Protein backbone atom coordinates (compact mmCIF):
# COMPACT_ATOMS: atom_id res chain seq x y z
CA UNK A 1 0.00 0.00 0.00
CA UNK A 2 1.06 3.55 -0.73
CA UNK A 3 -0.46 6.67 0.78
CA UNK A 4 -0.32 9.92 -1.15
CA UNK A 5 -0.72 13.32 0.52
CA UNK A 6 -1.15 16.48 -1.54
CA UNK A 7 -0.47 20.02 -0.37
CA UNK A 8 0.07 23.49 -1.77
CA UNK A 9 -3.36 24.43 -3.07
CA UNK A 10 -5.03 27.74 -2.37
CA UNK A 11 -6.51 30.90 -3.80
CA UNK A 12 -4.49 32.78 -6.40
CA UNK A 13 -5.20 35.60 -8.82
CA UNK A 14 -5.21 35.03 -12.58
CA UNK A 15 -1.66 35.05 -13.88
CA UNK A 16 -0.28 33.86 -10.57
CA UNK A 17 1.61 30.70 -9.63
CA UNK A 18 1.28 27.79 -7.23
CA UNK A 19 3.35 24.71 -6.57
CA UNK A 20 1.57 21.54 -5.54
CA UNK A 21 3.37 18.74 -3.72
CA UNK A 22 2.48 15.07 -3.36
CA UNK A 23 4.36 13.04 -0.79
CA UNK A 24 4.29 9.26 -1.03
CA UNK A 25 4.58 7.07 2.05
CA UNK A 26 7.33 4.98 0.47
CA UNK A 27 9.73 4.98 -2.44
CA UNK A 28 8.02 4.95 -5.81
CA UNK A 29 10.47 6.50 -8.24
CA UNK A 30 12.23 3.42 -9.53
CA UNK A 31 9.06 1.59 -10.54
CA UNK A 32 6.01 3.81 -10.75
CA UNK A 33 4.92 6.63 -12.95
CA UNK A 34 3.03 9.43 -11.24
CA UNK A 35 0.52 11.98 -12.37
CA UNK A 36 -1.65 14.92 -11.45
CA UNK A 37 -5.35 14.93 -12.28
CA UNK A 38 -7.93 17.62 -11.65
CA UNK A 39 -11.68 17.71 -11.30
CA UNK A 40 -13.79 20.82 -11.58
CA UNK A 41 -17.38 20.91 -10.27
CA UNK A 42 -19.74 18.99 -12.53
CA UNK A 43 -16.91 17.73 -14.72
CA UNK A 44 -15.03 14.47 -15.10
CA UNK A 45 -11.58 14.02 -13.62
CA UNK A 46 -8.96 14.81 -16.24
CA UNK A 47 -5.27 13.99 -16.56
CA UNK A 48 -3.17 17.13 -16.32
CA UNK A 49 0.43 15.90 -16.30
CA UNK A 50 2.37 12.68 -15.85
CA UNK A 51 5.96 11.63 -15.32
CA UNK A 52 7.44 8.19 -15.94
CA UNK A 53 9.55 6.20 -13.50
CA UNK A 54 13.28 6.69 -13.12
CA UNK A 55 13.93 3.47 -14.97
CA UNK A 56 11.94 4.85 -17.91
CA UNK A 57 13.80 8.14 -17.95
CA UNK A 58 11.39 10.41 -16.11
CA UNK A 59 9.62 11.47 -19.29
CA UNK A 60 6.84 14.01 -18.93
CA UNK A 61 3.53 14.50 -20.69
CA UNK A 62 0.98 17.28 -20.43
CA UNK A 63 -2.58 18.01 -21.38
CA UNK A 64 -2.77 20.53 -24.20
CA UNK A 65 -4.57 22.97 -21.91
CA UNK A 66 -1.56 23.29 -19.58
CA UNK A 67 1.42 22.86 -21.91
CA UNK A 68 3.94 25.64 -21.47
CA UNK A 69 2.38 26.70 -18.15
CA UNK A 70 2.64 23.65 -15.87
CA UNK A 71 5.71 21.56 -15.05
CA UNK A 72 5.69 18.17 -13.34
CA UNK A 73 8.80 16.95 -11.57
CA UNK A 74 9.79 14.41 -8.96
CA UNK A 75 12.33 14.30 -6.14
CA UNK A 76 12.92 10.62 -5.62
CA UNK A 77 15.02 11.15 -2.50
CA UNK A 78 11.96 12.75 -0.88
CA UNK A 79 9.38 10.44 -2.52
CA UNK A 80 7.64 13.58 -3.72
CA UNK A 81 6.18 14.74 -7.01
CA UNK A 82 5.51 18.40 -7.74
CA UNK A 83 3.31 20.38 -10.07
CA UNK A 84 4.54 23.90 -10.73
CA UNK A 85 1.65 25.93 -12.13
CA UNK A 86 2.35 29.30 -13.73
CA UNK A 87 0.16 31.78 -15.61
CA UNK A 88 -2.89 30.36 -13.89
CA UNK A 89 -6.30 30.93 -15.41
CA UNK A 90 -9.78 30.80 -13.88
CA UNK A 91 -10.43 27.61 -15.84
CA UNK A 92 -7.62 25.94 -13.88
CA UNK A 93 -9.85 26.05 -10.81
CA UNK A 94 -10.39 22.49 -9.60
CA UNK A 95 -9.48 19.93 -6.99
CA UNK A 96 -6.09 18.51 -7.93
CA UNK A 97 -5.29 14.88 -7.19
CA UNK A 98 -2.04 12.97 -7.16
CA UNK A 99 -1.96 9.45 -8.59
CA UNK A 100 0.40 6.50 -8.82
CA UNK A 101 0.35 4.62 -12.10
CA UNK A 102 2.19 3.16 -15.05
CA UNK A 103 2.60 3.58 -18.77
CA UNK A 104 1.42 1.25 -21.48
CA UNK A 105 1.56 3.63 -24.40
CA UNK A 106 -0.35 6.20 -22.38
CA UNK A 107 -0.58 6.83 -18.64
CA UNK A 108 -2.72 4.31 -16.76
CA UNK A 109 -3.71 5.04 -13.14
CA UNK A 110 -3.48 2.55 -10.32
CA UNK A 111 -6.13 2.93 -7.66
CA UNK A 112 -3.83 5.03 -5.46
CA UNK A 113 -5.10 8.57 -5.01
CA UNK A 114 -4.43 11.39 -2.63
CA UNK A 115 -7.22 13.27 -0.86
CA UNK A 116 -6.98 16.22 -3.24
CA UNK A 117 -6.06 19.87 -2.83
CA UNK A 118 -8.25 22.77 -3.93
CA UNK A 119 -6.88 25.31 -6.39
CA UNK A 120 -8.99 28.41 -6.97
CA UNK A 121 -7.99 31.03 -9.52
CA UNK A 122 -10.00 34.18 -9.07
CA UNK A 123 -9.61 37.92 -8.77
PDB file of C-alpha atoms in Angstrom:
ATOM      1  CA  UNK A   1       0.000   0.000   0.000  1.00  0.00           C
ATOM      2  CA  UNK A   2       1.059   3.555  -0.730  1.00  0.00           C
ATOM      3  CA  UNK A   3      -0.460   6.667   0.783  1.00  0.00           C
ATOM      4  CA  UNK A   4      -0.321   9.919  -1.152  1.00  0.00           C
ATOM      5  CA  UNK A   5      -0.723  13.316   0.518  1.00  0.00           C
ATOM      6  CA  UNK A   6      -1.145  16.482  -1.539  1.00  0.00           C
ATOM      7  CA  UNK A   7      -0.467  20.018  -0.373  1.00  0.00           C
ATOM      8  CA  UNK A   8       0.066  23.487  -1.773  1.00  0.00           C
ATOM      9  CA  UNK A   9      -3.357  24.427  -3.067  1.00  0.00           C
ATOM     10  CA  UNK A  10      -5.026  27.738  -2.373  1.00  0.00           C
ATOM     11  CA  UNK A  11      -6.507  30.904  -3.795  1.00  0.00           C
ATOM     12  CA  UNK A  12      -4.485  32.778  -6.400  1.00  0.00           C
ATOM     13  CA  UNK A  13      -5.196  35.604  -8.816  1.00  0.00           C
ATOM     14  CA  UNK A  14      -5.207  35.030 -12.577  1.00  0.00           C
ATOM     15  CA  UNK A  15      -1.655  35.053 -13.881  1.00  0.00           C
ATOM     16  CA  UNK A  16      -0.278  33.858 -10.567  1.00  0.00           C
ATOM     17  CA  UNK A  17       1.609  30.703  -9.628  1.00  0.00           C
ATOM     18  CA  UNK A  18       1.285  27.792  -7.229  1.00  0.00           C
ATOM     19  CA  UNK A  19       3.349  24.707  -6.571  1.00  0.00           C
ATOM     20  CA  UNK A  20       1.570  21.536  -5.538  1.00  0.00           C
ATOM     21  CA  UNK A  21       3.368  18.736  -3.725  1.00  0.00           C
ATOM     22  CA  UNK A  22       2.476  15.073  -3.360  1.00  0.00           C
ATOM     23  CA  UNK A  23       4.358  13.037  -0.789  1.00  0.00           C
ATOM     24  CA  UNK A  24       4.289   9.257  -1.035  1.00  0.00           C
ATOM     25  CA  UNK A  25       4.577   7.067   2.047  1.00  0.00           C
ATOM     26  CA  UNK A  26       7.333   4.981   0.469  1.00  0.00           C
ATOM     27  CA  UNK A  27       9.733   4.975  -2.443  1.00  0.00           C
ATOM     28  CA  UNK A  28       8.025   4.946  -5.813  1.00  0.00           C
ATOM     29  CA  UNK A  29      10.466   6.501  -8.244  1.00  0.00           C
ATOM     30  CA  UNK A  30      12.230   3.422  -9.526  1.00  0.00           C
ATOM     31  CA  UNK A  31       9.064   1.592 -10.540  1.00  0.00           C
ATOM     32  CA  UNK A  32       6.013   3.811 -10.750  1.00  0.00           C
ATOM     33  CA  UNK A  33       4.923   6.633 -12.953  1.00  0.00           C
ATOM     34  CA  UNK A  34       3.031   9.428 -11.241  1.00  0.00           C
ATOM     35  CA  UNK A  35       0.518  11.981 -12.370  1.00  0.00           C
ATOM     36  CA  UNK A  36      -1.649  14.917 -11.446  1.00  0.00           C
ATOM     37  CA  UNK A  37      -5.351  14.930 -12.276  1.00  0.00           C
ATOM     38  CA  UNK A  38      -7.928  17.620 -11.651  1.00  0.00           C
ATOM     39  CA  UNK A  39     -11.676  17.708 -11.301  1.00  0.00           C
ATOM     40  CA  UNK A  40     -13.788  20.825 -11.581  1.00  0.00           C
ATOM     41  CA  UNK A  41     -17.377  20.914 -10.266  1.00  0.00           C
ATOM     42  CA  UNK A  42     -19.736  18.992 -12.530  1.00  0.00           C
ATOM     43  CA  UNK A  43     -16.912  17.730 -14.723  1.00  0.00           C
ATOM     44  CA  UNK A  44     -15.029  14.469 -15.103  1.00  0.00           C
ATOM     45  CA  UNK A  45     -11.585  14.021 -13.620  1.00  0.00           C
ATOM     46  CA  UNK A  46      -8.956  14.810 -16.240  1.00  0.00           C
ATOM     47  CA  UNK A  47      -5.272  13.985 -16.558  1.00  0.00           C
ATOM     48  CA  UNK A  48      -3.169  17.131 -16.323  1.00  0.00           C
ATOM     49  CA  UNK A  49       0.432  15.904 -16.299  1.00  0.00           C
ATOM     50  CA  UNK A  50       2.367  12.682 -15.847  1.00  0.00           C
ATOM     51  CA  UNK A  51       5.964  11.632 -15.325  1.00  0.00           C
ATOM     52  CA  UNK A  52       7.437   8.194 -15.944  1.00  0.00           C
ATOM     53  CA  UNK A  53       9.551   6.195 -13.498  1.00  0.00           C
ATOM     54  CA  UNK A  54      13.284   6.688 -13.118  1.00  0.00           C
ATOM     55  CA  UNK A  55      13.933   3.468 -14.974  1.00  0.00           C
ATOM     56  CA  UNK A  56      11.943   4.848 -17.910  1.00  0.00           C
ATOM     57  CA  UNK A  57      13.805   8.137 -17.954  1.00  0.00           C
ATOM     58  CA  UNK A  58      11.394  10.409 -16.114  1.00  0.00           C
ATOM     59  CA  UNK A  59       9.618  11.466 -19.294  1.00  0.00           C
ATOM     60  CA  UNK A  60       6.844  14.008 -18.926  1.00  0.00           C
ATOM     61  CA  UNK A  61       3.528  14.496 -20.688  1.00  0.00           C
ATOM     62  CA  UNK A  62       0.979  17.281 -20.428  1.00  0.00           C
ATOM     63  CA  UNK A  63      -2.579  18.009 -21.378  1.00  0.00           C
ATOM     64  CA  UNK A  64      -2.768  20.534 -24.203  1.00  0.00           C
ATOM     65  CA  UNK A  65      -4.569  22.968 -21.914  1.00  0.00           C
ATOM     66  CA  UNK A  66      -1.563  23.291 -19.582  1.00  0.00           C
ATOM     67  CA  UNK A  67       1.424  22.858 -21.915  1.00  0.00           C
ATOM     68  CA  UNK A  68       3.937  25.641 -21.466  1.00  0.00           C
ATOM     69  CA  UNK A  69       2.382  26.704 -18.152  1.00  0.00           C
ATOM     70  CA  UNK A  70       2.643  23.648 -15.873  1.00  0.00           C
ATOM     71  CA  UNK A  71       5.711  21.559 -15.052  1.00  0.00           C
ATOM     72  CA  UNK A  72       5.686  18.173 -13.340  1.00  0.00           C
ATOM     73  CA  UNK A  73       8.800  16.945 -11.574  1.00  0.00           C
ATOM     74  CA  UNK A  74       9.789  14.413  -8.962  1.00  0.00           C
ATOM     75  CA  UNK A  75      12.334  14.303  -6.143  1.00  0.00           C
ATOM     76  CA  UNK A  76      12.920  10.622  -5.620  1.00  0.00           C
ATOM     77  CA  UNK A  77      15.018  11.147  -2.500  1.00  0.00           C
ATOM     78  CA  UNK A  78      11.961  12.746  -0.885  1.00  0.00           C
ATOM     79  CA  UNK A  79       9.382  10.443  -2.522  1.00  0.00           C
ATOM     80  CA  UNK A  80       7.637  13.579  -3.719  1.00  0.00           C
ATOM     81  CA  UNK A  81       6.177  14.743  -7.013  1.00  0.00           C
ATOM     82  CA  UNK A  82       5.509  18.398  -7.744  1.00  0.00           C
ATOM     83  CA  UNK A  83       3.314  20.381 -10.070  1.00  0.00           C
ATOM     84  CA  UNK A  84       4.536  23.903 -10.734  1.00  0.00           C
ATOM     85  CA  UNK A  85       1.651  25.925 -12.128  1.00  0.00           C
ATOM     86  CA  UNK A  86       2.350  29.296 -13.729  1.00  0.00           C
ATOM     87  CA  UNK A  87       0.162  31.779 -15.609  1.00  0.00           C
ATOM     88  CA  UNK A  88      -2.888  30.364 -13.889  1.00  0.00           C
ATOM     89  CA  UNK A  89      -6.304  30.934 -15.410  1.00  0.00           C
ATOM     90  CA  UNK A  90      -9.781  30.798 -13.876  1.00  0.00           C
ATOM     91  CA  UNK A  91     -10.431  27.608 -15.840  1.00  0.00           C
ATOM     92  CA  UNK A  92      -7.619  25.939 -13.881  1.00  0.00           C
ATOM     93  CA  UNK A  93      -9.852  26.054 -10.809  1.00  0.00           C
ATOM     94  CA  UNK A  94     -10.391  22.492  -9.600  1.00  0.00           C
ATOM     95  CA  UNK A  95      -9.480  19.931  -6.990  1.00  0.00           C
ATOM     96  CA  UNK A  96      -6.089  18.513  -7.927  1.00  0.00           C
ATOM     97  CA  UNK A  97      -5.294  14.877  -7.187  1.00  0.00           C
ATOM     98  CA  UNK A  98      -2.040  12.974  -7.160  1.00  0.00           C
ATOM     99  CA  UNK A  99      -1.961   9.454  -8.594  1.00  0.00           C
ATOM    100  CA  UNK A 100       0.405   6.501  -8.815  1.00  0.00           C
ATOM    101  CA  UNK A 101       0.345   4.622 -12.095  1.00  0.00           C
ATOM    102  CA  UNK A 102       2.186   3.155 -15.048  1.00  0.00           C
ATOM    103  CA  UNK A 103       2.598   3.582 -18.773  1.00  0.00           C
ATOM    104  CA  UNK A 104       1.418   1.251 -21.483  1.00  0.00           C
ATOM    105  CA  UNK A 105       1.558   3.630 -24.395  1.00  0.00           C
ATOM    106  CA  UNK A 106      -0.345   6.200 -22.376  1.00  0.00           C
ATOM    107  CA  UNK A 107      -0.576   6.826 -18.640  1.00  0.00           C
ATOM    108  CA  UNK A 108      -2.724   4.307 -16.756  1.00  0.00           C
ATOM    109  CA  UNK A 109      -3.712   5.041 -13.143  1.00  0.00           C
ATOM    110  CA  UNK A 110      -3.481   2.546 -10.319  1.00  0.00           C
ATOM    111  CA  UNK A 111      -6.131   2.934  -7.655  1.00  0.00           C
ATOM    112  CA  UNK A 112      -3.830   5.027  -5.461  1.00  0.00           C
ATOM    113  CA  UNK A 113      -5.099   8.573  -5.007  1.00  0.00           C
ATOM    114  CA  UNK A 114      -4.435  11.391  -2.630  1.00  0.00           C
ATOM    115  CA  UNK A 115      -7.221  13.270  -0.863  1.00  0.00           C
ATOM    116  CA  UNK A 116      -6.980  16.220  -3.236  1.00  0.00           C
ATOM    117  CA  UNK A 117      -6.060  19.870  -2.825  1.00  0.00           C
ATOM    118  CA  UNK A 118      -8.251  22.767  -3.926  1.00  0.00           C
ATOM    119  CA  UNK A 119      -6.883  25.309  -6.394  1.00  0.00           C
ATOM    120  CA  UNK A 120      -8.993  28.413  -6.967  1.00  0.00           C
ATOM    121  CA  UNK A 121      -7.987  31.028  -9.524  1.00  0.00           C
ATOM    122  CA  UNK A 122     -10.002  34.176  -9.072  1.00  0.00           C
ATOM    123  CA  UNK A 123      -9.612  37.919  -8.765  1.00  0.00           C
TER     124      UNK A 123
END
